[in-house]
Coordinates of C-alpha atoms in Angstrom, one line a residue:
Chain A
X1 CA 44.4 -20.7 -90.7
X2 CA 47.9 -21.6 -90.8
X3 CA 50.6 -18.9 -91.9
X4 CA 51.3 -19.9 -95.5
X5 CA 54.4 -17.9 -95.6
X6 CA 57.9 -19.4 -95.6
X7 CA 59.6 -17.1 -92.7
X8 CA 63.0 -17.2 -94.4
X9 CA 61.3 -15.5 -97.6
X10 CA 59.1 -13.1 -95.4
X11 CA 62.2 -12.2 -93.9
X12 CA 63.9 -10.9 -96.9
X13 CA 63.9 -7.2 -97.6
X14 CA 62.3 -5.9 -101.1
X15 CA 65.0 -4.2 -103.2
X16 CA 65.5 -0.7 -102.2
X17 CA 65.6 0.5 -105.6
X18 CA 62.1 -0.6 -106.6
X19 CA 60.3 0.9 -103.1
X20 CA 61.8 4.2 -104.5
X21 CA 60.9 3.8 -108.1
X22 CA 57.1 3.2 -107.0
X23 CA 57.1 7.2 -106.0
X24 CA 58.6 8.5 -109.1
X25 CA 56.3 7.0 -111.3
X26 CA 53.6 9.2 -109.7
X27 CA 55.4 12.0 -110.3
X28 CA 54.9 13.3 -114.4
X29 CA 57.6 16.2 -114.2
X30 CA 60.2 14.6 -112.5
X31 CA 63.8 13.4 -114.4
X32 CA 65.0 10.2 -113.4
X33 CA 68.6 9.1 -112.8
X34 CA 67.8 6.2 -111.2
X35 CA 67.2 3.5 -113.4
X36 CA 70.2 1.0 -114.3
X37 CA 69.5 -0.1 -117.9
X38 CA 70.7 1.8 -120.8
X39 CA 69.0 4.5 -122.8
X40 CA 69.5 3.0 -125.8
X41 CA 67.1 0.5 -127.8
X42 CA 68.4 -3.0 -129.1
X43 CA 70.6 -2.5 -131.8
X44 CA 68.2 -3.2 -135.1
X45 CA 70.2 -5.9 -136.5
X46 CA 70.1 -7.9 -133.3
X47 CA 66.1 -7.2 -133.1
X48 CA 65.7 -8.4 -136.6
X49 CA 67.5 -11.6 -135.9
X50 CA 64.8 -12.0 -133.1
X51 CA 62.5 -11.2 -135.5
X52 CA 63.3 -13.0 -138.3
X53 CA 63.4 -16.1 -135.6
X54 CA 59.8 -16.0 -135.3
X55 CA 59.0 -16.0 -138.4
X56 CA 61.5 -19.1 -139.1
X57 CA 58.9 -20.6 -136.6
X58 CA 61.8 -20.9 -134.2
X59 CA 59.3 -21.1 -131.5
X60 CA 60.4 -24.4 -129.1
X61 CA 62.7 -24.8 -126.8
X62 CA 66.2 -25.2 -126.7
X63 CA 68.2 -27.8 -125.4
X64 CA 68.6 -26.7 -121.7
X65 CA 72.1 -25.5 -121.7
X66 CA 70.9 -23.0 -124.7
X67 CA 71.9 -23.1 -128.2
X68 CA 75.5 -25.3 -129.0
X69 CA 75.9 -22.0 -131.6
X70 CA 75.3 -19.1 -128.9
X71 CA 77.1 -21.2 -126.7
X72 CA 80.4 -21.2 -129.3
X73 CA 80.0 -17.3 -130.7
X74 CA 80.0 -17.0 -126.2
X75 CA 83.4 -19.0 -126.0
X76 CA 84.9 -17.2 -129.1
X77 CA 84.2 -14.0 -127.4
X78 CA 85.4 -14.7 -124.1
X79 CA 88.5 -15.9 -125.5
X80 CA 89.0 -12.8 -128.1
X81 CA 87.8 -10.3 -125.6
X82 CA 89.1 -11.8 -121.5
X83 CA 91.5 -14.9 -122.7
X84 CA 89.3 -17.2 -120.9
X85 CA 89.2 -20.4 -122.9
X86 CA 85.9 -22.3 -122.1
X87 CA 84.8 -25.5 -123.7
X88 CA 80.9 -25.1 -125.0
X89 CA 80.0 -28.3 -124.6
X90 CA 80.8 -28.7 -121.0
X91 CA 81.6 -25.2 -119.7
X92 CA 78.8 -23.1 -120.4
X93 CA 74.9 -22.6 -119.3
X94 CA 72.6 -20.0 -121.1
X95 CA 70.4 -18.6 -118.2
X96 CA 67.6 -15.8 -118.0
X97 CA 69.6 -12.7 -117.3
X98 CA 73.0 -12.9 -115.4
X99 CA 70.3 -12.8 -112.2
X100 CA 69.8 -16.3 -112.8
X101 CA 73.0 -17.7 -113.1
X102 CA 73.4 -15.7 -109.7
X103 CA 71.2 -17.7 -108.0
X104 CA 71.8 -20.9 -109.6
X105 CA 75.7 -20.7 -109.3
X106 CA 75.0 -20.0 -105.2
X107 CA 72.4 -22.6 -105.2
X108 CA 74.9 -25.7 -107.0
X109 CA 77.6 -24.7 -104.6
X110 CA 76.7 -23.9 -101.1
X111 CA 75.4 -26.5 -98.3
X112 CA 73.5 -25.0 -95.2
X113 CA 76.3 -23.0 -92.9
X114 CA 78.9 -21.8 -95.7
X115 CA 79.9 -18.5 -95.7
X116 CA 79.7 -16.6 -98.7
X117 CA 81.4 -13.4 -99.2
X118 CA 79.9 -10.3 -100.3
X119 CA 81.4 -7.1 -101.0
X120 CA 79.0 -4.2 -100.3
X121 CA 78.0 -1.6 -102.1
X122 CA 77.0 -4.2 -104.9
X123 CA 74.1 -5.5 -106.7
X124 CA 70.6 -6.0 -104.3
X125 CA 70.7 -9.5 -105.3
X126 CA 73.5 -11.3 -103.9
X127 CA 72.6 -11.1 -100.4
X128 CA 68.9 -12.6 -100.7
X129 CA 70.5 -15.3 -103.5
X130 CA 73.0 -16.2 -101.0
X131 CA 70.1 -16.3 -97.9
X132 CA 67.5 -18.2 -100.2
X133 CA 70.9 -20.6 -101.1
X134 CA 71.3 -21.4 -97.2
X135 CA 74.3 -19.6 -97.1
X136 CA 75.7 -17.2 -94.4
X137 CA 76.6 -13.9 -96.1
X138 CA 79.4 -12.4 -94.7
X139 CA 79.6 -8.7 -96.1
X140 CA 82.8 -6.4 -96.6
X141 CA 82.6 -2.8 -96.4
X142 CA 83.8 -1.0 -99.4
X143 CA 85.6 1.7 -98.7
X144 CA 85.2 5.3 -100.5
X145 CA 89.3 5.4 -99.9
X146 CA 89.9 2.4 -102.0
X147 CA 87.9 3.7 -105.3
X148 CA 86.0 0.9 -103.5
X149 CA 88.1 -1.6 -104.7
X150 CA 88.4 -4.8 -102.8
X151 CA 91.8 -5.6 -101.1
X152 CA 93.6 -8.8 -100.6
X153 CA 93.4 -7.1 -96.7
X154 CA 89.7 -7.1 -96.4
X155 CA 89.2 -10.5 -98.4
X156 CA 92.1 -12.3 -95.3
X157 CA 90.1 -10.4 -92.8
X158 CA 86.4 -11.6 -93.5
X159 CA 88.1 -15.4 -94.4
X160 CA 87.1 -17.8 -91.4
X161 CA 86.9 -22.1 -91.9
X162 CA 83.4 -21.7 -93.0
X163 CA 84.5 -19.4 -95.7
X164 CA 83.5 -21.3 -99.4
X165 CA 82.5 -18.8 -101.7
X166 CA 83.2 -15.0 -102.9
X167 CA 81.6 -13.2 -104.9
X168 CA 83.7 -10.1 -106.7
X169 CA 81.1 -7.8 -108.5
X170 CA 83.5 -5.5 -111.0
X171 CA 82.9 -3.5 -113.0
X172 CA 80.6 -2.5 -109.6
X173 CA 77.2 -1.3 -110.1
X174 CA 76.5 0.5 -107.8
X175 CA 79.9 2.8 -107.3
X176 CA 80.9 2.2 -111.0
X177 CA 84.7 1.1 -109.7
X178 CA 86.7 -1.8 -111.5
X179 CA 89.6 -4.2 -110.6
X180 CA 92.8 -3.7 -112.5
X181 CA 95.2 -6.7 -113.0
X182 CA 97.4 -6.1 -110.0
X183 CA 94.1 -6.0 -107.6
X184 CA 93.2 -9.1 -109.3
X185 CA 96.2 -10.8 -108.3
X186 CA 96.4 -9.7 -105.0
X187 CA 93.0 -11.3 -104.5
X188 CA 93.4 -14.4 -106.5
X189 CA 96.7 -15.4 -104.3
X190 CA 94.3 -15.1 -101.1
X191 CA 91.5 -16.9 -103.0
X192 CA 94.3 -19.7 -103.9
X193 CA 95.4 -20.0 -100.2
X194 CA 92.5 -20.6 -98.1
X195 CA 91.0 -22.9 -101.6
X196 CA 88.0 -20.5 -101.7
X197 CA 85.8 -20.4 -105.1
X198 CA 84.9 -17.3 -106.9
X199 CA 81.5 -15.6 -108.5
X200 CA 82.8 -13.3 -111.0
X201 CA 79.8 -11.2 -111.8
X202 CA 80.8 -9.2 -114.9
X203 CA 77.9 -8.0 -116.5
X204 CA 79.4 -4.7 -117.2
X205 CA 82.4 -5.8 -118.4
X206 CA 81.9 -4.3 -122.1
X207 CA 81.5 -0.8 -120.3
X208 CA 85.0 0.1 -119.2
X209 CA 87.1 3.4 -119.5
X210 CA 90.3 3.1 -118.8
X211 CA 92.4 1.7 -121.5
X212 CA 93.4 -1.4 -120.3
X213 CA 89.7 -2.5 -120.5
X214 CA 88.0 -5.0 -118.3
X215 CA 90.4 -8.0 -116.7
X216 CA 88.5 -11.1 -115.5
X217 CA 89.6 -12.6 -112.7
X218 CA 89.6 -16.1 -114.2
X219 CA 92.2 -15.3 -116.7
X220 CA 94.8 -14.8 -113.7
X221 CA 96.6 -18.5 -113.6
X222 CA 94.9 -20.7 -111.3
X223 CA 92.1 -19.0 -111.2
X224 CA 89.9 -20.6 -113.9
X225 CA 89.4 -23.4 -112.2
X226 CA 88.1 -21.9 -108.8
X227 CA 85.7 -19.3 -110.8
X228 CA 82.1 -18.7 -112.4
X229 CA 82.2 -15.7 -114.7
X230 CA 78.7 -14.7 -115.3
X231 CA 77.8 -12.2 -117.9
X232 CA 75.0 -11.5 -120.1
X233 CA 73.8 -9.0 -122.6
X234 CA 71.6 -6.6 -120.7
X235 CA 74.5 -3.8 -120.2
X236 CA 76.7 -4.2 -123.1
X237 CA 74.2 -4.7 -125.6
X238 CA 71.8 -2.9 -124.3
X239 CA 69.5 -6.0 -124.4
X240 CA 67.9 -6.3 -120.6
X241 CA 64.7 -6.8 -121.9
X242 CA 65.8 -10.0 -123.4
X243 CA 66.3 -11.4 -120.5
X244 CA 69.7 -13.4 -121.2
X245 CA 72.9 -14.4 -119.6
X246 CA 75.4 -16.8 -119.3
X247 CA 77.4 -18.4 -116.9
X248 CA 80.8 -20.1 -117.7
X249 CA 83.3 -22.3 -115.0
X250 CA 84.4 -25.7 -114.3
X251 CA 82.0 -28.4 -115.9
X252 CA 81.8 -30.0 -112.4
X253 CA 79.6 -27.1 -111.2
X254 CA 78.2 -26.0 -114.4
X255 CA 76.5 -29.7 -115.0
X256 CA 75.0 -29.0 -111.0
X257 CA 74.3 -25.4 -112.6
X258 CA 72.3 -27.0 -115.5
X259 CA 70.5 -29.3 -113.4
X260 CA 68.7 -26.6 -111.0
X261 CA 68.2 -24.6 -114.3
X262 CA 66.2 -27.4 -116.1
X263 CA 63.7 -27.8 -113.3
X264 CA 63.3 -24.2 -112.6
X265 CA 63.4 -22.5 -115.8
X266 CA 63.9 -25.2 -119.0
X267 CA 65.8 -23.4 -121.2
X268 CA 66.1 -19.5 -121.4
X269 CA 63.9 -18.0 -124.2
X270 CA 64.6 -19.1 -127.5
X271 CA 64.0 -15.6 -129.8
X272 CA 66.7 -14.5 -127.5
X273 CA 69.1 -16.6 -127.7
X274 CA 68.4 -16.4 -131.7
X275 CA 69.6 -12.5 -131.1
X276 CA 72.1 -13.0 -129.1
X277 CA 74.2 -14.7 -131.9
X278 CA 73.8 -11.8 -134.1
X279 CA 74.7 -9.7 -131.2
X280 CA 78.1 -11.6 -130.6
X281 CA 78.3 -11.8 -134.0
X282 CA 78.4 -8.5 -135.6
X283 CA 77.8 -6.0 -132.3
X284 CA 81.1 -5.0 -131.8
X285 CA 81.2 -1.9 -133.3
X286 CA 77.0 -1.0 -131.7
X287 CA 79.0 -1.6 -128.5
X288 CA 82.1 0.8 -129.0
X289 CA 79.6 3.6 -130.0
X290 CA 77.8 3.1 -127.1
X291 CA 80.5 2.8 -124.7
X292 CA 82.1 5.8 -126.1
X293 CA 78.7 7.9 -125.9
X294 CA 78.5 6.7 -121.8
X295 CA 82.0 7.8 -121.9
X296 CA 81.1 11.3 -123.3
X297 CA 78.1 11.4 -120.3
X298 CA 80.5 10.0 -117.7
X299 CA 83.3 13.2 -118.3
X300 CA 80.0 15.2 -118.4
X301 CA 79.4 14.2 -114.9
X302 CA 82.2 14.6 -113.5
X303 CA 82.7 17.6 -114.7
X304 CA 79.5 18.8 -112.8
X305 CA 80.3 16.8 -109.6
X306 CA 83.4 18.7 -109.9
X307 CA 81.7 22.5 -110.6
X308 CA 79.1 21.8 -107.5
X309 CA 81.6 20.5 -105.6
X310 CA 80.0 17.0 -104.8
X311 CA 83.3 14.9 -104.2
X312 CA 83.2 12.0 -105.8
X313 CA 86.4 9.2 -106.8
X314 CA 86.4 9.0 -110.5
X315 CA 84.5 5.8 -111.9
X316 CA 85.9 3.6 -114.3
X317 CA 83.3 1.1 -115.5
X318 CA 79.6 0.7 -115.8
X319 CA 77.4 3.7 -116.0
X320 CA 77.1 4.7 -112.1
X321 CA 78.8 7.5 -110.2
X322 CA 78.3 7.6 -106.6
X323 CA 79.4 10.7 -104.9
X324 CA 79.5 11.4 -101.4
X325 CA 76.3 13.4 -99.9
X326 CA 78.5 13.0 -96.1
X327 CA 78.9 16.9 -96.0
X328 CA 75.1 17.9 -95.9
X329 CA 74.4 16.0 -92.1
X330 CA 71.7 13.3 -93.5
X331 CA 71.2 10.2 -94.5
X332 CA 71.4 8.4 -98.0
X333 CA 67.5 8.1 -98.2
X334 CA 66.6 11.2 -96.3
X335 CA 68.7 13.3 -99.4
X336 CA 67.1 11.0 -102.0
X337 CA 63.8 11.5 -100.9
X338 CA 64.2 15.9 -100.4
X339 CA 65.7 15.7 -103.7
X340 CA 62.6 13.8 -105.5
X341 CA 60.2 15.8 -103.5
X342 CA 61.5 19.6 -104.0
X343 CA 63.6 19.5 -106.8
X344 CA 61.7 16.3 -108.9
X345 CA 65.2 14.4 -109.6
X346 CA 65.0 10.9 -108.6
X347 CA 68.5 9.2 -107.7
X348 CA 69.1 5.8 -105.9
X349 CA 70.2 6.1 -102.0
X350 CA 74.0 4.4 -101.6
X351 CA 71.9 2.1 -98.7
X352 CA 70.2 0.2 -101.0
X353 CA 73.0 -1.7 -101.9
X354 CA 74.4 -2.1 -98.1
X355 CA 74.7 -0.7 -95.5
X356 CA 78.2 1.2 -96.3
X357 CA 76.7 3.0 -99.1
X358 CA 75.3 5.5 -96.5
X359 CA 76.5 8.9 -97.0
X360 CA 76.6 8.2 -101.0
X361 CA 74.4 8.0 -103.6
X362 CA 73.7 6.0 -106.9
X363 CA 73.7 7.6 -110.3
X364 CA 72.8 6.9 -113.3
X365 CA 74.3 8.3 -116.7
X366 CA 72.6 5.9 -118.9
X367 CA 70.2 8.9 -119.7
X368 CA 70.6 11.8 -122.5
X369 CA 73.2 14.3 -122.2
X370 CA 69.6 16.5 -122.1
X371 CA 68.3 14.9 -119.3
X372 CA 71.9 15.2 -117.4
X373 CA 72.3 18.6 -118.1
X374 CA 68.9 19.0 -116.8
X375 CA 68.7 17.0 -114.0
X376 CA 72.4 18.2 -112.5
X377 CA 71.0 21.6 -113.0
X378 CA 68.3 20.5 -110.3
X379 CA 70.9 19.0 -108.2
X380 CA 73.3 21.9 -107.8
X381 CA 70.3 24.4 -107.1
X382 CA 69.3 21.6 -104.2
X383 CA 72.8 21.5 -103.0
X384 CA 72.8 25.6 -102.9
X385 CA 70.0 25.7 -101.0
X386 CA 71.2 22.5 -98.6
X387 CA 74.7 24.6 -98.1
X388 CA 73.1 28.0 -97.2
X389 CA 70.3 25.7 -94.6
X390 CA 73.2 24.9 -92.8
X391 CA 74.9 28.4 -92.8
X392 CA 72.5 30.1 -92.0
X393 CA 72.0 27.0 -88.7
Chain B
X1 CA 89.9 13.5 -131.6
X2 CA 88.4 14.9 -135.3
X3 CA 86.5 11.9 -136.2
X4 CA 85.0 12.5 -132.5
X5 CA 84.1 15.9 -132.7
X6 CA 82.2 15.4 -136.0
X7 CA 80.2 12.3 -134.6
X8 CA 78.9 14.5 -132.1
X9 CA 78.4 17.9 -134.2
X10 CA 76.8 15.6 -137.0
X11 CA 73.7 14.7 -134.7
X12 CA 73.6 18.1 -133.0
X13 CA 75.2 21.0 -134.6
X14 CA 74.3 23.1 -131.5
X15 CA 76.5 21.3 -129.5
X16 CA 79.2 23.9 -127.5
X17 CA 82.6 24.2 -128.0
X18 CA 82.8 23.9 -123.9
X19 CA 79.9 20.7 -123.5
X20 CA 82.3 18.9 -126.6
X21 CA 85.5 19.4 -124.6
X22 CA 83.9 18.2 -121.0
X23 CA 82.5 15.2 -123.2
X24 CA 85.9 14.2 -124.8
X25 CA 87.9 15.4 -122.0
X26 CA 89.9 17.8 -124.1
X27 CA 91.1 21.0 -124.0
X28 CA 88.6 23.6 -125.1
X29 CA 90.7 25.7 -127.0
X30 CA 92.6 22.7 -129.2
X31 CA 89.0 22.0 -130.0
X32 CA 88.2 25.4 -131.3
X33 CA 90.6 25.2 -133.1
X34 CA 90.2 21.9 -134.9
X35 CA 86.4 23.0 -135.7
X36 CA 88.1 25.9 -137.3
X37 CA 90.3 24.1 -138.9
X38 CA 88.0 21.8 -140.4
X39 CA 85.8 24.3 -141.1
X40 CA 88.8 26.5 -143.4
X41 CA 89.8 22.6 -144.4
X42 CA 85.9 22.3 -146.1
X43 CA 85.5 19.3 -143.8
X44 CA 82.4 21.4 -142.2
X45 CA 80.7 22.4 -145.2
X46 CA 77.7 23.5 -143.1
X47 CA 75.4 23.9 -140.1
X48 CA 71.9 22.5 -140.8
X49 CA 68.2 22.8 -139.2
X50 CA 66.2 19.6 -140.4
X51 CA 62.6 20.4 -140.7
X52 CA 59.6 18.9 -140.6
X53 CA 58.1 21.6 -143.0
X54 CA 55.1 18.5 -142.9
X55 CA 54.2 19.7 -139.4
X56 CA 53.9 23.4 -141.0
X57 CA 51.6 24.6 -142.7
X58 CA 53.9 25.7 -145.4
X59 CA 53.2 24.0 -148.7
X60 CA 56.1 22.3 -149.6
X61 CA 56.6 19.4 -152.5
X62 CA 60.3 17.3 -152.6
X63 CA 61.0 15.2 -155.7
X64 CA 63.3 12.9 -156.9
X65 CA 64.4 13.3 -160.5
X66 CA 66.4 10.8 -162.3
X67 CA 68.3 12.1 -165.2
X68 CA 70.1 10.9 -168.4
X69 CA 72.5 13.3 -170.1
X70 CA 75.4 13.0 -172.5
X71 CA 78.4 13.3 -171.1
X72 CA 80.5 16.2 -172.8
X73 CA 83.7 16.2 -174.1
X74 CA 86.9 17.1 -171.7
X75 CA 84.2 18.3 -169.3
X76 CA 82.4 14.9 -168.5
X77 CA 79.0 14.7 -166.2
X78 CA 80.5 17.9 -164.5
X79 CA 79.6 20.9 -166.8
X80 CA 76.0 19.7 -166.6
X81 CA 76.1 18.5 -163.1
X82 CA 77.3 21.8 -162.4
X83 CA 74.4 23.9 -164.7
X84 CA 72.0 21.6 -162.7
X85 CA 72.9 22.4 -159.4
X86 CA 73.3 25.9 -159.4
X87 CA 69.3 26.2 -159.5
X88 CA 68.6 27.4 -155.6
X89 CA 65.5 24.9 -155.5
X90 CA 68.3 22.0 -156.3
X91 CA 68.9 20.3 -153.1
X92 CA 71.3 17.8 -154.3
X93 CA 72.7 16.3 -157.0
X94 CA 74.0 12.9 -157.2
X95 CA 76.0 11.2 -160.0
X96 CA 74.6 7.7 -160.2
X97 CA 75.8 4.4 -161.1
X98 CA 72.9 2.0 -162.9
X99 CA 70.4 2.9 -165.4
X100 CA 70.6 6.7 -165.4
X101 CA 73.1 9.5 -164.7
X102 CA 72.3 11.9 -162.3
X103 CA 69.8 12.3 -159.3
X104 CA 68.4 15.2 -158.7
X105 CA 66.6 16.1 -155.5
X106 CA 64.1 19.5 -156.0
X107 CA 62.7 20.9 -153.1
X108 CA 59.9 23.3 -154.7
X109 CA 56.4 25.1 -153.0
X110 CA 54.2 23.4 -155.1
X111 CA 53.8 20.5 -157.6
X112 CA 53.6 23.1 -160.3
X113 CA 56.6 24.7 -159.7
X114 CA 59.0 21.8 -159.9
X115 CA 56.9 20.9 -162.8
X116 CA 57.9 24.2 -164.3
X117 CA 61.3 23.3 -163.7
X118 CA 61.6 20.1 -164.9
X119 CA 59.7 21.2 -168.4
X120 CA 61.4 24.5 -168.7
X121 CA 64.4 24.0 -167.5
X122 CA 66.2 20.7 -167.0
X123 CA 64.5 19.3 -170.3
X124 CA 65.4 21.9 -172.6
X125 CA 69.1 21.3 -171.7
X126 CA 71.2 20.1 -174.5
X127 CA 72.7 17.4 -172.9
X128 CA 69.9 15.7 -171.1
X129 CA 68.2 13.0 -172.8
X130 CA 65.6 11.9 -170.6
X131 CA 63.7 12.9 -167.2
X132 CA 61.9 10.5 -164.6
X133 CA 60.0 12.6 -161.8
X134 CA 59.8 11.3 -158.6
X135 CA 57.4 13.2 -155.9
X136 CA 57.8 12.1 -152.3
X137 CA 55.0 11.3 -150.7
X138 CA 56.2 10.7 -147.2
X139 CA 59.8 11.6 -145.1
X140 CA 60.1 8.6 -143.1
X141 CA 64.0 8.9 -142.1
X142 CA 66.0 11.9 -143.3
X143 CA 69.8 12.8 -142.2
X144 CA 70.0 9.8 -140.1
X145 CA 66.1 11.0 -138.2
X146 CA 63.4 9.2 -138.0
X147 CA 60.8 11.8 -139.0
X148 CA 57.8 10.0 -136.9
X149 CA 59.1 8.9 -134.3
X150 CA 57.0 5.4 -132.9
X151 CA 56.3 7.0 -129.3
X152 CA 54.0 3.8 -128.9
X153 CA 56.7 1.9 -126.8
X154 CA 56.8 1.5 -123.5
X155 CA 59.6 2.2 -120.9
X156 CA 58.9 -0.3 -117.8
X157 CA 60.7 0.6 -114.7
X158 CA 63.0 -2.2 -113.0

């Protein structure tokens, strides 16, 4: 029999954070801080919009761009929140999850051969998008010196005549760093140069602790033009279950956007994007309480990281730290895995998001300040023992 | 920083003085203090255990008793309000907008007790007019907790 398998798909790795997630769920006693979703349900209001959807009978599709309302309440809020000033006719898709408008923003802009740019550590999807897209991926090395920040240095360096795309993933999952306005600018000037496009991938942008708050890149001048801001409500509004998202950017690419998306998916689901409205509506203050209870668990953190004496550069946004494991003489996965197996605390190895997240790992304080307390606990007796091993070497 | 500390004692009066300054990223002292302070200022009137006493097997009975009084002269709701509440078994006492004056919650061991209470007691003040007694038959949310929680839903794994 013939293969049936497409080799570019068989080619693909799985993400690294599901292989590891498969052993944990065998495992009844241990804590997880691996899991990047919040803790917290669906504010009730929002579920009672869904709710109350269904029993409207608001049960058919939309119209394949999503809902002309959600897609207003989305450009009032970009505007009121990022001064990004997007026309919701023209300028915006709904999608399922920001994942999708990922994959259909890479998919409506890149022809066999482009090089897309992808800073690493960052989300396990950009890289397969980008491969199943035809693209080249062309990664850049985040470095743990930087706050792993991207600089308008490493964007020039990884630039070549093939260059078309980049794609800028702040607030960062997994490292948890952010892009202030200067950073921005530095990259937007280089991005302005060579006439390169951006993906602007801010799906945590509600979950920022600094005071200055999130800064899209868009809103730098000359920018909006040359840039796809995807968001969504998974993070903010602790909605990932929902499965909804949004892209906004120039209406030449968004109407090439909305094409793929009809064929593929139709429209994204319909009690959702009844929610959503609510959610943009009245959610503001749900999202401050949350953001200021991640806050509370971030400090927490630290302060542990600080007590054990894991080093680790101070996160700003989403709700990952990734410390720095370099000291103890393995690798990401072989820490991760000891960790799960003798002390039953499951964390993410920095390498599944690229291959410079080796040395670090991914955590998660999207979990009770019980289950940190608990789980840190774990981690400085594992760390104790690790340090004495290698004293007593 | 006030409104912050008593957002998180208000869920969990067990909190440490240490855990609520490594949360706010204060100092632990100034926060000592300012629970102090709000504690001398009446802000903190209290630290709390919310029971269950359902999953006991202590016989409890809570009712609700709406009340009508006359209000008395130069003294208002607050003379009776205050003869009211001074009962131990008195929970709380609300004065009430609407169709009645005060609410009375009673927190008694048995049915016959608070029905002791209401008879003997609250009735044969001079000022009330007229009781309506409420038993509650089921806690389903109290202080902000849902008593039961649903534990039905599941968490799937990304």
């Amino acid at each position: 029999m013939r293969d049936p398998l497409s080799k570019r798909t068989v080619a693909l790795k799985p993400s690294g954070i599901r292989k590891f997630f498969d052993v944990v769920n065998d495992m009844p006693d241990a804590i997880s801080l691996g899991v990047g979703e919040p803790d917290f349900d669906t504010p009730w209001h929002i579920r009672d919009e869904g709710i109350y959807s269904l029993e409207k009978g608001r049960t058919f599709y939309t119209s394949n761009s999503g809902l002309m309302e959600l897609r207003r309440e989305i450009c009032n809020y970009l505007n009121r929140k990022y001064e990004l000033k997007y026309d919701p006719k023209s300028q915006v898709i709904i999608t399922v999850g920001g994942s999708e408008a990922i994959d259909i923003a890479l998919r409506a802009m890149i022809d066999e051969g482009d090089e897309v740019i992808i800073p690493q550590p960052s989300y396990v999807s950009y890289e397969p998008c980008a491969i199943l897209a035809n693209a080249t991926p062309v990664i850049i090395n985040l470095k743990n010196e930087n706050d792993f920040r991207l600089t308008a240095k490493e964007l020039e360096d990884a630039i070549t005549d093939k260059t078309k795309l980049v794609i800028l993933p702040f607030p960062n999952n997994p490292t948890g760093a952010i892009m202030e306005k200067e950073d921005l600018e530095a990259i937007a000037k280089v991005i302005i140069d060579h006439d390169l496009y951006v993906l602007s991938d801010e799906i945590y942008s509600e979950l920022t602790y600094n005071e200055k708050g999130h800064i899209s890149i868009a809103s730098i001048p000359g920018m909006l033009e040359r840039t796809i801001v995807i968001n969504g409500f998974s993070k903010g509004f602790a909605m990932t279950g929902w499965r909804l998202g949004y892209a906004c950017g120039p209406k030449l690419i968004i109407e090439q956007m909305t094409k793929i998306h009809q064929f593929a998916i139709m429209c994204a689901p319909t009690t959702s994007q009844y929610a959503a409205i609510e959610a943009l509506r009245h959610g503001d203050s749900d999202v401050a309480e949350m953001c200021e209870s991640y806050n509370q668990r971030r400090r927490y953190l630290m302060h542990t990281f600080d007590k054990i004496g894991l080093p680790c550069f101070e996160p700003f946004g989403a709700f990952y730290a990734f410390p720095c494991i370099k000291e103890f003489g393995m690798s990401s996965d072989e820490f991760a895995l000891r960790l799960l197996e003798e002390e039953k605390v499951a964390v993410v190895p920095g390498t599944a998001f690229g291959d410079s997240g080796e040395g670090f790992l991914r955590i998660s304080y999207a979990y009770s300040i019980e289950s940190l307390k608990e789980a840190l606990g774990r981690i400085e007796k594992f760390v104790e023992k690790l340090r004495e091993e290698k004293n007593n070497r | 920083m006030r409104e912050k500390i008593l957002q998180i004692i208000e869920k969990n009066s067990r909190v440490g003085v240490d855990e609520i300054a490594i949360r706010l990223g204060e100092d632990e002292i100034a926060v000592a203090n300012e629970i102090k302070a709000m504690e001398d200022e009446g802000i903190i009137c209290g630290y709390h255990t919310l029971i269950d006493w359902e999953k006991t097997n202590i016989e409890t009975v809570s009712a609700l008793i709406e009340v009508t009084v006359t209000p008395q002269r130069g003294q208002g709701f607050d003379k009776v309000a205050e003869r009211i509440y001074n009962y131990p078994e008195v929970n709380a006492v609300y004065l009430i907008s609407g169709g009645y004056d005060l609410l009375i919650n009673l927190e008694g061991k048995t049915l016959k007790e608070v029905a002791k209470f209401v008879s003997d007691k609250l009735s044969t003040m001079d000022s009330v007019l007229s009781t309506a007694t409420h038993f509650v038959l089921k806690k389903y949310k109290d202080h902000g907790t849902i008593i039961q929680p649903a534990d039905d839903r599941e968490k799937i794994m990304p």
